[in-house]
Short mmCIF file of C-alpha atoms in Angstrom, two decimals:
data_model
loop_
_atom_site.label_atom_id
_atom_site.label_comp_id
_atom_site.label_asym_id
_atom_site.label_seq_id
_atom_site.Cartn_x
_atom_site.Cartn_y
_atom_site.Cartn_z
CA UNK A 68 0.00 0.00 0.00
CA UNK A 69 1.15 3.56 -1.31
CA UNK A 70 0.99 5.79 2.23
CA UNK A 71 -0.87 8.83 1.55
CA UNK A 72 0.12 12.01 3.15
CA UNK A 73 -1.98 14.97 3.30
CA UNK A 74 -0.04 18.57 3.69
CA UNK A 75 -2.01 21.47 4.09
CA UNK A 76 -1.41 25.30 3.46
CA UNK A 77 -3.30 28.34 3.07
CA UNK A 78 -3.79 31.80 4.38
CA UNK A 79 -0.08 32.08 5.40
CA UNK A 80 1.22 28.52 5.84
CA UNK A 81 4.55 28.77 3.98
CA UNK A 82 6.58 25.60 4.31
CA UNK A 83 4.05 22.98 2.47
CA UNK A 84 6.98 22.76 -0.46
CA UNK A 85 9.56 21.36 2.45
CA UNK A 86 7.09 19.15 4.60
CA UNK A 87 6.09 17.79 1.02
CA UNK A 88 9.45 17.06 -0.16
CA UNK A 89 10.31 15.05 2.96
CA UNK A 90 7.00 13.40 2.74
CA UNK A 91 7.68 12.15 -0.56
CA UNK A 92 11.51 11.25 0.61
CA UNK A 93 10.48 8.71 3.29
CA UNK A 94 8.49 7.08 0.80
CA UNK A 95 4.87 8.41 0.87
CA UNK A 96 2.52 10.06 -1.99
CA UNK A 97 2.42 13.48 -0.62
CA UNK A 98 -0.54 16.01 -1.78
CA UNK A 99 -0.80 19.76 -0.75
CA UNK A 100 -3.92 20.99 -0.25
CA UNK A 101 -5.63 24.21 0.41
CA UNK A 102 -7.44 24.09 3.49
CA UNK A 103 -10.37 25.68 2.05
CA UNK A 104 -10.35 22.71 -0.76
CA UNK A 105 -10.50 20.11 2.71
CA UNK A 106 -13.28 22.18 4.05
CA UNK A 107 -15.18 22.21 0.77
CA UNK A 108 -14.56 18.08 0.79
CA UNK A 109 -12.13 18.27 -2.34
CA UNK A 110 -10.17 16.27 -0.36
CA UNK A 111 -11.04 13.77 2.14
CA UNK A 112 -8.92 12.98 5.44
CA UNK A 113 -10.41 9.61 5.10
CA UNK A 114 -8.15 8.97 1.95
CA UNK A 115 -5.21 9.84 3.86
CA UNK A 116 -2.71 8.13 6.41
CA UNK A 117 -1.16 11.18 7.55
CA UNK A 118 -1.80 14.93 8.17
CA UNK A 119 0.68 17.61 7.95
CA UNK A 120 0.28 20.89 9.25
CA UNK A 121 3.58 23.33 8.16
CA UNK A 122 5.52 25.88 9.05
CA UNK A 123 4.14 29.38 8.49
CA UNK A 124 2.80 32.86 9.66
CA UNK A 125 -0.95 31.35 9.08
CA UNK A 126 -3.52 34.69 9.71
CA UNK A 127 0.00 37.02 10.31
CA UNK A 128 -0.01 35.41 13.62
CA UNK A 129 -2.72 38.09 14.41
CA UNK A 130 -4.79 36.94 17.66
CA UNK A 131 -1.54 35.07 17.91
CA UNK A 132 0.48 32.23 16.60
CA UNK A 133 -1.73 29.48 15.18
CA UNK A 134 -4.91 31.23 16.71
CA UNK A 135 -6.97 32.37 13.87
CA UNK A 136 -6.16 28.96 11.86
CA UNK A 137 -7.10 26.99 14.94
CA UNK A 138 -10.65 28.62 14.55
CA UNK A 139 -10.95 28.13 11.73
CA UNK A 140 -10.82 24.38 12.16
CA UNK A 141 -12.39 24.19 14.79
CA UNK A 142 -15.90 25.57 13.44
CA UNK A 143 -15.54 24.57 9.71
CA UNK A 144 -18.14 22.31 8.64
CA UNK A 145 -17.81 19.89 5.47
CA UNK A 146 -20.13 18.52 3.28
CA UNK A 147 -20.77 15.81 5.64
CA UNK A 148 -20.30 18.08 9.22
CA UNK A 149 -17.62 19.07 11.21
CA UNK A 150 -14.52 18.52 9.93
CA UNK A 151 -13.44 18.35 13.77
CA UNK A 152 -15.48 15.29 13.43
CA UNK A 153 -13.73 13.95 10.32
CA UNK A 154 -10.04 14.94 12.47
CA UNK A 155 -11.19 12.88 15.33
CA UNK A 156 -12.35 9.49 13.46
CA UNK A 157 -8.72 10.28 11.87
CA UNK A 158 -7.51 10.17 14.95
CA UNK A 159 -9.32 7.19 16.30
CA UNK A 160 -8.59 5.16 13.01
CA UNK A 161 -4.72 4.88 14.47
CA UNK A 162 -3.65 7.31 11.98
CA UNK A 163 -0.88 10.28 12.28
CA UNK A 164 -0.39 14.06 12.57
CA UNK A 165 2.26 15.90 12.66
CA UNK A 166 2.55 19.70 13.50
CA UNK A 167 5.35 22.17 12.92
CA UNK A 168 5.79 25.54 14.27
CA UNK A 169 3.43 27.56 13.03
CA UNK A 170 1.25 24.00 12.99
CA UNK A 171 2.59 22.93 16.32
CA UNK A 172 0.94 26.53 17.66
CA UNK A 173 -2.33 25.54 16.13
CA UNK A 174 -2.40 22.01 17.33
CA UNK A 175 -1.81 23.54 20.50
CA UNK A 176 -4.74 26.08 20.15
CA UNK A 177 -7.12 23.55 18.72
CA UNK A 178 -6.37 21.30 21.54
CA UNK A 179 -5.34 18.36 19.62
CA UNK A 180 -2.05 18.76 22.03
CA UNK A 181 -1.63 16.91 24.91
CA UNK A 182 -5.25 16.00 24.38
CA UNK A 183 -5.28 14.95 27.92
CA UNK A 184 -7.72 11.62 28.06
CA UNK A 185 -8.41 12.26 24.51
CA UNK A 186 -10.26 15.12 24.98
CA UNK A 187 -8.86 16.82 21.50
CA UNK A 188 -10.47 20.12 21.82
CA UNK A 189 -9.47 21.51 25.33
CA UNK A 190 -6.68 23.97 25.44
CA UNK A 191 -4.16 23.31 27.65
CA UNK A 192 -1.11 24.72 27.14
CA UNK A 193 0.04 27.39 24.72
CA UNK A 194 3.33 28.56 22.55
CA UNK A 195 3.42 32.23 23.40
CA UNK A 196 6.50 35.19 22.67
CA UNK A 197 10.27 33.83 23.02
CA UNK A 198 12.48 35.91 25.68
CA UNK A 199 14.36 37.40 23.58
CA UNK A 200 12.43 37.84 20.18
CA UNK A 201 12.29 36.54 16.99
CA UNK A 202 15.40 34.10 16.49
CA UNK A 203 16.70 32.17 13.73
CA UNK A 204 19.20 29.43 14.54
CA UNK A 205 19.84 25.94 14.83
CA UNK A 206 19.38 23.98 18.00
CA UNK A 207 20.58 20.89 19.24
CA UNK A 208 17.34 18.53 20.55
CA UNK A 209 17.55 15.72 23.30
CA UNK A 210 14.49 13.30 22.80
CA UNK A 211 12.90 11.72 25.42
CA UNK A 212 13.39 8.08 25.70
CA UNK A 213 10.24 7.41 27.56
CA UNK A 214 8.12 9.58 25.07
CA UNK A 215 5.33 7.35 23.15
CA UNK A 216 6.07 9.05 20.08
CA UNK A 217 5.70 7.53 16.89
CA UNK A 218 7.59 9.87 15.26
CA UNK A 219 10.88 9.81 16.85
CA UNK A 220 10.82 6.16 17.54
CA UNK A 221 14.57 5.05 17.72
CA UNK A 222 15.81 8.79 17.75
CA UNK A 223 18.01 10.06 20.46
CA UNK A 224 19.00 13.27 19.37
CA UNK A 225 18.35 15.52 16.37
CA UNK A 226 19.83 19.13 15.14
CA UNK A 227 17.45 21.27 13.14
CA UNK A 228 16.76 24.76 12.46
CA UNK A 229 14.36 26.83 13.84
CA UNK A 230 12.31 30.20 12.78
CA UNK A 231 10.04 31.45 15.16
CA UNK A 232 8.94 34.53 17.39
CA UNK A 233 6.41 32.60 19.54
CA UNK A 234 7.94 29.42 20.31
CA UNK A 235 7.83 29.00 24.15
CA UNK A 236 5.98 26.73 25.32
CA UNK A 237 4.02 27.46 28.60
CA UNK A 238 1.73 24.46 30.10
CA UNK A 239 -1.45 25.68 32.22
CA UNK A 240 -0.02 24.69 35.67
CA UNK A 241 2.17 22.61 37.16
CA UNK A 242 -0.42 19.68 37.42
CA UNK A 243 -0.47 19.89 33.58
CA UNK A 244 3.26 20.03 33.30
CA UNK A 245 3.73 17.23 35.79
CA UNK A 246 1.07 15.32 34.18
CA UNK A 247 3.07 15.96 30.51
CA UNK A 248 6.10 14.08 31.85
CA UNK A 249 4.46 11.23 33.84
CA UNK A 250 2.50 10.09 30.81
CA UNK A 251 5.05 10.51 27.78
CA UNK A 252 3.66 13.62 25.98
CA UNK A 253 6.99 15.63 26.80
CA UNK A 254 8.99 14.49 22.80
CA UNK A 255 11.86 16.61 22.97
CA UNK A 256 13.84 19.59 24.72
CA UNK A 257 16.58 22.26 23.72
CA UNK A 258 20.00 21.10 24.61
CA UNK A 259 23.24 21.92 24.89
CA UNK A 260 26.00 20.92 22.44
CA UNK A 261 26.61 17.55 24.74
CA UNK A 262 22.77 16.57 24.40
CA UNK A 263 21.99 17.84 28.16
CA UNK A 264 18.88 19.62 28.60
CA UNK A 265 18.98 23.15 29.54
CA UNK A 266 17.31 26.48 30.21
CA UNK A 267 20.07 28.95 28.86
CA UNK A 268 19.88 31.11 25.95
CA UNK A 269 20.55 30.64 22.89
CA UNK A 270 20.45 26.48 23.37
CA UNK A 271 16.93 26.94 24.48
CA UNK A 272 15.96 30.11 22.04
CA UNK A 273 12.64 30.76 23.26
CA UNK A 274 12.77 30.03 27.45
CA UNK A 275 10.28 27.32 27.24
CA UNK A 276 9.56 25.55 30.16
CA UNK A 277 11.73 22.82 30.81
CA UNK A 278 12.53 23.60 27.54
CA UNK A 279 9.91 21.52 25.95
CA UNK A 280 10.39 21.87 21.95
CA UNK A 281 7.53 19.14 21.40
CA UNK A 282 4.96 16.98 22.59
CA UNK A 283 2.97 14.45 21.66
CA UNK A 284 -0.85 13.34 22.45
CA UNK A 285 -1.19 10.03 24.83
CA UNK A 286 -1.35 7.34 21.36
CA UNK A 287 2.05 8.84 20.57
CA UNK A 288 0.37 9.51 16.74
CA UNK A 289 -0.07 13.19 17.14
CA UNK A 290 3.09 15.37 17.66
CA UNK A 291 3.93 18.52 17.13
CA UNK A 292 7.29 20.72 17.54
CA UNK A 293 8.67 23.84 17.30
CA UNK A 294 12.15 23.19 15.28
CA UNK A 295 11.62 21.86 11.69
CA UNK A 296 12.66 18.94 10.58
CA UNK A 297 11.65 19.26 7.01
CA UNK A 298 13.94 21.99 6.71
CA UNK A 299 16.72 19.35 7.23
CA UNK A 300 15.93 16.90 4.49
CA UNK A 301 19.51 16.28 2.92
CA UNK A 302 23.14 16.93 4.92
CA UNK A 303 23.67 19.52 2.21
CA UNK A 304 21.12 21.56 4.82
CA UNK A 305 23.80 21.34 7.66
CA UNK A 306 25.14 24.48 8.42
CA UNK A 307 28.43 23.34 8.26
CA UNK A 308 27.77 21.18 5.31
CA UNK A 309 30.87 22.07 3.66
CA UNK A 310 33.88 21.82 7.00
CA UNK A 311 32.27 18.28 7.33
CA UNK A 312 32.31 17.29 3.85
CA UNK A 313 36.13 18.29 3.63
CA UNK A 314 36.61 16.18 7.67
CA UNK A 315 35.15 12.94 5.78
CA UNK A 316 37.21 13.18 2.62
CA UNK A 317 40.21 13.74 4.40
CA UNK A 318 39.28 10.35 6.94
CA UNK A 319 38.39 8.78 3.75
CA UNK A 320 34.57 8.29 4.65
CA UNK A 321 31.91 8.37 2.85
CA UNK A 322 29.61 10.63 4.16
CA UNK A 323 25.88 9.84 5.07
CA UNK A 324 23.55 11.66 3.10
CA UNK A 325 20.35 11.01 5.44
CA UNK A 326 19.59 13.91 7.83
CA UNK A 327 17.80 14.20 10.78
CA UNK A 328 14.49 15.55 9.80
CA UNK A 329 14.00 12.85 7.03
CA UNK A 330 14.22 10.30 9.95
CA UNK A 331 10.55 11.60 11.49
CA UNK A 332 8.82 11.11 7.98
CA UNK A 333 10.68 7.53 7.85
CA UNK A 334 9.27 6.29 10.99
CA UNK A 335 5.59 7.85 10.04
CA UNK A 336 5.52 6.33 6.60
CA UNK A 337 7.13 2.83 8.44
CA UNK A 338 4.10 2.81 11.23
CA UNK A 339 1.69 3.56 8.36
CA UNK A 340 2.75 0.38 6.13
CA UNK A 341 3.07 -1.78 9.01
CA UNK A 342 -0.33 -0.47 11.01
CA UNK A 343 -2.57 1.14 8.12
CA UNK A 344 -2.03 -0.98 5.57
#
């Protein structure tokens, strides 16, 4: 079976090229789609495997990030009714969803993350304005071994860019944030260059707490983070593609051309075979 992979865009999503690409690199038949042409039932979530929502600036981050799009979801109706209702049966049919920035802030806002006892439309946390502004950078990300996550199954540790001006992430309370690390939700933090988890600037670039960069919903097939992986699809991406290149010809190695972001889509499309099949 061909996995199908569903990538949405519109009214300011702006990395559906990217999250395609890497899509269609681990193996699936990626489509972008307008969200407008979901809502209108052009396409059908039912068709699909997995659900991408990119990168982006959806709305201008007016009402802020994610808001606006999150609404917009959240009260569209299809042909057939809520399209919340067509997200959830996607959701109960052991399928997957990944969000990224701009769609990690509206998974958030939508409460499809944590989803705490699968209640996917409670807002419990939120991604609000880094410390220190808008930053641009790459970060170095520890993943947490006893995360459910589909996703990042077998990953320990991943190095990808990030592009954002409201990326920390803030839980309700303390019971929430307790509650995010007793049951697996907490995917990744910001680390330092030795893979340690920490709360300085600039390894974590926004000041989220226990700087969380993702999280995941309690089946481990809904997950959403701040860096972006798609944005590191090849090593030629790596910042310091070209000092490495010149290390492994002068070792005589052969340098690997998988990155790190690729490895996410990989373990998607692998679940999907193996489970939706």
């Amino acid at each position: 079976m061909a996995v199908k992979s569903l990538v949405l865009t519109g009214y300011g999503i702006n990395c559906e090229m990217e999250t395609a690409y890497a899509n269609r690199l681990a193996g699936a038949d990626a489509t972008i789609a307008h969200i407008n042409d979901v809502i209108d039932g052009k396409y059908k979530l039912e068709d699909y495997q997995i659900l991408n929502f990119p990168g982006g600036f959806s709305y201008g981050d007016d009402l802020g990030s994610g808001k606006a799009f999150a609404n917009k979801v959240l009260y569209a109706k299809t042909p057939k009714g809520p399209i919340m209702d067509d997200i959830r049966k996607f959701i109960d049919d052991g399928k997957l969803i990944i969000g990224i920035c701009n769609g990690f802030q509206i998974l958030v806002k939508m409460g499809l993350l944590p989803a705490f006892d699968k209640d996917y439309r409670a807002q419990t946390t939120t991604v609000f304005y880094n410390d220190k502004g808008f930053r641009d950078a790459w970060v170095n990300l520890k993943v947490n071994p006893a995360s459910q996550c589909i996703f990042t199954k077998g990953i320990e540790k991943m190095y990808l860019p990030i592009r954002h001006g409201e990326g920390k992430f803030i839980p309700g309370d303390k019971a929430i944030l307790d509650r995010l690390w007793k049951n697996g939700h907490v995917v990744m933090q910001y680390a330092d260059e030795s893979y340690k988890p920490s709360m300085e600037f600039p390894m974590n670039p926004n000041g989220s707490v226990d700087s969380i960069a993702g999280i995941c919903d309690e089946t481990g097939r809904v997950f959403g983070l701040m860096p972006h992986p798609e944005a590191f699809n090849h090593i030629v991406n790596h910042p310091h593609y070209t000092r490495m290149a010149d290390e492994y010809r002068r070792k005589g190695k052969v340098m690997p051309e998988e990155s790190d972001g690729i490895k996410v889509w990989r373990n998607a499309v692998a679940y999907a075979k193996e489970k939706l099949a």
